[in-house]
Amino acid sequence: MEHPAAYWVEAGLCAVLALALAAPIPAALSRTRWPRTAPAAALALWQGIGLAGGMALLTTELTVAAAGSDQHGHWRAAVPALVRASVFRPADVSVTTGCGLGALVLTAAWLTGVLIRSTQRVLSARRAHRAVLDLLSETAPPPVPSAIRVLRHPDPVAYTVPGLRPRVVLSHGAIDALTPTELGAVLAHEQAHLDQHHDLVVQPFLAWRNSFPFLPTARRSLSTVERLTEYLADDRARAERDALGTALETLGHESAGIADRRARLARSAPTRSVPVTALGALAGVAIALVPPLLLVLVG
Amino acid sequence: MTRVGELEGAVMAVLWDAKDGATGREVLDALPGPALAITTVLTVLDRLQRKELVRREREGRAHRYFAARSREEFLGGLMADALDRSADRGAVLTRFLGQMPEEDTDRLRDLLRRRRR
C-alpha cells in the first residue's frame, strides 16, 4: 500500500498497542492466577510484553514520521529515504516528520540510557557489597557446604549476590534458627536464583520502573515479575517443600508475599511441562513481534 | 581464602586497630609473620582503596591510610543490603524472603531486632 493514510492507520494501531502494553495488559496479567502454576511460561510472556511495549512506542513514532513525509511506497525503501532526507535536507522535512523522528531518537536514547544507568548502579552496588562480603564473611561450618559464605550476625538472612562472581550467603542467625533440612531447602532456593539468572530476568523491569516511576503498572509489573522468580526458586526446593514452608515461617513474618508463597507451596505441584513453558515463550515472542510486523505488513 | 584475600584481611585488621590510621611503613611493621616488601603492602593498600574499603590522606610525600568504616559498620551495611529494599537497589541481591515493600521491611527489621533480645 502506498497511500499516506496507511501510515496514519499503522501509527494509530501502534499507539493503541503501546498504550495497551503500558497499562491495561500488564495490570490484567498481574491479576490472573494461572502464573502460579506456570511461572516460567508467565515470565517468558512478561519478557515479551516488556520488549513489545518499547518497540510499539518506537514504531508509533517511526510511522508518524513516515506519514508526515512524502516518502511512500514499501517501507524498506521509504524509511531509509526518510532518514536520508531528514539528515541531508532538513529544511524539506515536514513538522510531523520532524516531530516523529525527534521523538523516536529521544525515546530510544532515553530507554537505552535508563537501562544502562540502572544496570551500572546495580553492578557497582554488587561490586561494593562483594568487596565487603569477601572481607568479613567466613567459611560455612559443616554440614553447610563450605562454598557458602557466613556472616557473623544474629539476624537471620539468606541471600545471593548474583553476577559473574556469585556468592550465596547465610548469617549465623539463619543457621541457628533453621534445621539442617530447612537450611538445605533455603540453599536450594538461593542456588536456583543464581542458576536461572533471575537477576537478568528482573533487570529490564527495574529499568522500566525507573523509566516511568509515575506509572503504577511499572511498579506492579516489577513486583509481579520478582514474585514469579521467587515461585521458580521455591519450585527448585519442592522436594523439601515442607521444610521450605517452615523456613519461610521461621525467617519471615506474615506479609502478603510470604503467605502467598506458603499457600502455593502447600498446594499441588505447578505445571512444569515443557509444552506449557514453550507456549508462554512463544506468546511472548509473538507479542514482541507485533509492532515490527505491523510496520512490515501494512507498509 | 586466597593468599591475596588473607593479606587484605591482615592489612584491614591493622587499620581497624590503628585509631589514627597508618602509613604504608607502619602497616608493614604491624603485620604479623615474616616481613614483606613495602611495595607489596602499598599494592594491597591501593587495591583496598580502589575497592573503597580504605581511604587515604596525603601526608607529605606519603599517604596515611584509614579503614573506610569500622568492622561493625561494614557488617551493618551488608545486613542492611540483605534486609533492605531501597528504590534503586532492586536486583542487587536475590533474597530468600524475596523483594518486600518498604512497610514490610521496617516491620521485619523490628521483628528481627526483638527476636535477637
Short mmCIF file of C-alpha atoms in Angstrom, two decimals, chain B residues 34-97:
data_model
loop_
_atom_site.label_atom_id
_atom_site.label_comp_id
_atom_site.label_asym_id
_atom_site.label_seq_id
_atom_site.Cartn_x
_atom_site.Cartn_y
_atom_site.Cartn_z
CA PRO B 34 57.79 -12.59 58.00
CA ALA B 35 58.42 -9.11 56.66
CA LEU B 36 57.01 -8.33 53.22
CA ALA B 37 58.27 -5.85 50.68
CA ILE B 38 56.90 -2.35 51.16
CA THR B 39 55.74 -2.39 47.55
CA THR B 40 53.58 -5.44 48.28
CA VAL B 41 51.93 -3.66 51.19
CA LEU B 42 51.40 -0.50 49.16
CA THR B 43 49.88 -2.52 46.31
CA VAL B 44 47.43 -4.16 48.71
CA LEU B 45 46.57 -0.77 50.23
CA ASP B 46 46.00 0.64 46.76
CA ARG B 47 43.70 -2.22 45.84
CA LEU B 48 41.77 -1.84 49.10
CA GLN B 49 41.44 1.85 48.41
CA ARG B 50 40.04 1.20 44.94
CA LYS B 51 37.52 -1.21 46.46
CA GLU B 52 36.54 1.64 48.79
CA LEU B 53 37.41 -0.38 51.88
CA VAL B 54 40.21 2.02 52.75
CA ARG B 55 40.60 5.77 52.32
CA ARG B 56 43.81 7.76 52.32
CA GLU B 57 45.06 11.23 53.06
CA ARG B 58 48.24 12.86 51.83
CA GLU B 59 50.93 13.20 54.43
CA GLY B 60 53.93 14.85 52.91
CA ARG B 61 55.05 12.61 50.10
CA ALA B 62 53.38 9.54 51.54
CA HIS B 63 49.79 8.63 52.36
CA ARG B 64 48.12 7.85 55.64
CA TYR B 65 45.58 5.08 55.29
CA PHE B 66 42.36 4.61 57.24
CA ALA B 67 39.74 1.89 57.22
CA ALA B 68 36.75 3.44 55.47
CA ARG B 69 34.45 2.06 58.16
CA SER B 70 34.72 0.02 61.32
CA ARG B 71 34.13 -3.73 61.21
CA GLU B 72 30.69 -3.24 62.78
CA GLU B 73 29.72 -0.57 60.28
CA PHE B 74 30.79 -2.73 57.34
CA LEU B 75 28.84 -5.69 58.70
CA GLY B 76 25.85 -3.47 59.36
CA GLY B 77 26.00 -2.34 55.73
CA LEU B 78 25.92 -5.94 54.48
CA MET B 79 22.97 -6.77 56.73
CA ALA B 80 21.16 -3.63 55.62
CA ASP B 81 21.57 -4.70 52.00
CA ALA B 82 20.27 -8.15 52.86
CA LEU B 83 17.23 -6.88 54.73
CA ASP B 84 16.53 -3.68 52.96
CA ARG B 85 14.95 -2.78 49.71
CA SER B 86 15.61 0.78 48.66
CA ALA B 87 14.11 2.09 45.46
CA ASP B 88 17.30 1.80 43.45
CA ARG B 89 18.63 -1.48 44.64
CA GLY B 90 16.07 -3.95 43.36
CA ALA B 91 18.09 -6.70 41.74
CA VAL B 92 21.39 -6.18 43.60
CA LEU B 93 20.83 -9.23 45.77
CA THR B 94 18.31 -12.01 45.45
CA ARG B 95 16.92 -12.89 48.83
CA PHE B 96 15.16 -15.87 50.33
CA LEU B 97 12.36 -13.67 51.54
#
